C-alpha positions in Angstrom: 15.0 -11.4 42.3 13.7 -11.2 38.7 12.6 -14.3 36.9 14.5 -15.0 33.8 11.4 -15.7 31.8 9.8 -12.4 32.7 13.0 -10.5 31.7 13.1 -12.3 28.4 9.5 -11.3 27.7 10.2 -7.7 28.5 13.2 -7.5 26.3 11.3 -9.2 23.5 8.5 -6.6 23.6 10.5 -3.6 22.5 11.5 -4.9 19.0 7.9 -6.0 18.5 6.6 -2.6 19.5 9.1 -0.9 17.2 8.1 -3.2 14.3 4.4 -2.4 14.9 5.1 1.3 15.1 7.1 1.2 11.9 4.4 -0.7 10.1 1.7 1.7 11.2 3.9 4.6 10.1 4.6 3.0 6.7 0.9 2.4 6.1 0.1 6.0 6.9 2.8 7.3 4.6 1.5 5.1 1.7 -2.1 6.4 2.4 -0.9 10.0 2.2 1.2 9.3 -1.0 -1.8 7.5 -2.6 -4.1 10.4 -1.9 -1.6 13.0 -3.1 -0.8 11.1 -6.3 -4.5 10.5 -7.0 -5.2 14.3 -6.8 -2.1 15.0 -9.0 -3.2 12.5 -11.7 -6.8 13.6 -11.5 -5.8 17.2 -12.1 -3.5 16.2 -14.9 -6.1 14.0 -16.7 -8.9 16.6 -16.2 -6.8 19.2 -17.9 -6.6 17.0 -21.0 -10.4 16.5 -21.2 -11.4 19.2 -23.7 -13.6 19.3 -26.8 -10.5 19.5 -28.9 -9.3 16.2 -27.6 -10.6 13.7 -30.2 -10.6 10.7 -27.8 -12.7 12.6 -25.2 -15.1 14.0 -27.8 -15.6 10.5 -29.3 -16.2 9.0 -25.8 -18.6 11.7 -24.9 -20.6 11.2 -28.2 -20.7 7.5 -27.7 -22.0 7.9 -24.2 -24.7 10.3 -25.5 -25.8 7.7 -28.1 -25.8 4.9 -25.5 -27.8 6.9 -23.0 -30.3 8.2 -25.6 -30.8 4.7 -27.1 -30.1 2.6 -24.1 -33.5 2.3 -22.6 -33.6 5.6 -20.8 -37.2 6.4 -21.7 -38.7 9.5 -20.4 -35.3 11.2 -19.9 -35.3 14.6 -21.5 -32.6 15.4 -24.0 -31.1 18.0 -21.7 -30.4 15.4 -19.0 -28.3 13.2 -21.3 -25.3 15.5 -21.5 -24.9 15.8 -17.7 -25.1 12.0 -17.4 -22.4 11.6 -20.1 -20.3 14.2 -18.4 -20.7 12.4 -15.1 -19.6 9.1 -16.7 -16.6 10.9 -18.2 -15.7 12.3 -14.7 -16.0 8.9 -13.1 -13.8 7.4 -15.8 -11.1 10.1 -15.3 -11.3 9.5 -11.5 -10.9 5.7 -12.0 -7.8 6.2 -14.2 -6.3 8.7 -11.7 -6.8 6.2 -8.9 -5.1 3.5 -11.0 -2.1 5.7 -11.7 -1.9 6.6 -8.0 -1.8 3.0 -7.0 0.9 2.3 -9.6 3.0 5.2 -8.2 2.4 3.9 -4.6 3.5 0.4 -5.5 6.6 1.7 -7.3 7.5 3.7 -4.1 7.1 0.5 -2.0 9.3 -1.4 -4.4 12.0 1.3 -4.3 11.9 1.4 -0.5 12.1 -2.4 -0.3 15.0 -2.5 -2.7 16.8 0.2 -0.7 16.1 -1.8 2.5 17.9 -4.8 1.0 21.2 -2.9 0.6 22.2 -3.1 4.3 21.8 -6.9 4.1 24.8 -7.0 1.9 27.0 -5.6 4.7 25.8 -8.0 7.4 28.7 -10.3 8.2 26.9 -13.1 10.1 23.6 -13.8 11.7 22.9 -14.9 15.2 22.6 -18.6 16.1 19.1 -20.0 16.2 18.4 -22.1 19.2 16.7 -25.3 18.3 15.8 -26.5 21.8 13.9 -23.6 23.1 14.8 -20.2 24.5 16.3 -18.9 27.7 18.5 -20.6 30.2 16.9 -24.1 30.0 17.3 -24.1 26.2 21.0 -23.2 26.5 21.5 -25.8 29.2 20.0 -28.5 26.9 22.0 -27.3 23.9 25.3 -27.1 25.9 24.7 -30.4 27.7 25.0 -28.8 31.1 22.8 -27.1 33.7 22.2 -23.4 33.5 21.9 -21.1 36.4 18.5 -21.6 38.0 17.7 -24.8 36.0 17.3 -27.9 38.1 20.1 -30.5 37.7 18.9 -33.8 36.4 
């Protein structure tokens, strides 16, 4: 004979497992989307960083001035350009990451909005038991003894 409490725990474990599995799957999908969008935005932004781009050229020149006058004593002039290019690359990478996070959050918002649509078609919810779960809670709620519950 199976105990009612054990059966209740077993039936309760499946939805929890499915919820955990869905959450893990969702996090992994977002991680893949985030990485993919970061590579996409990085390639798109890198393609625009040319000498003919006035903003890029201005930023590069400012970085050269800052590095040459900013207390980097003993650094040869030939090392300033690679440092400025490294800073430019890090800036492009940071902007690509920001755009990737924006895209990921927009995807999450769209999926969450789509998940709300079925709620409109739900007719009614299940009754919430206020006096506990299982046979004893139903017996207390209904005012009678349930099967297996001691009569008082």
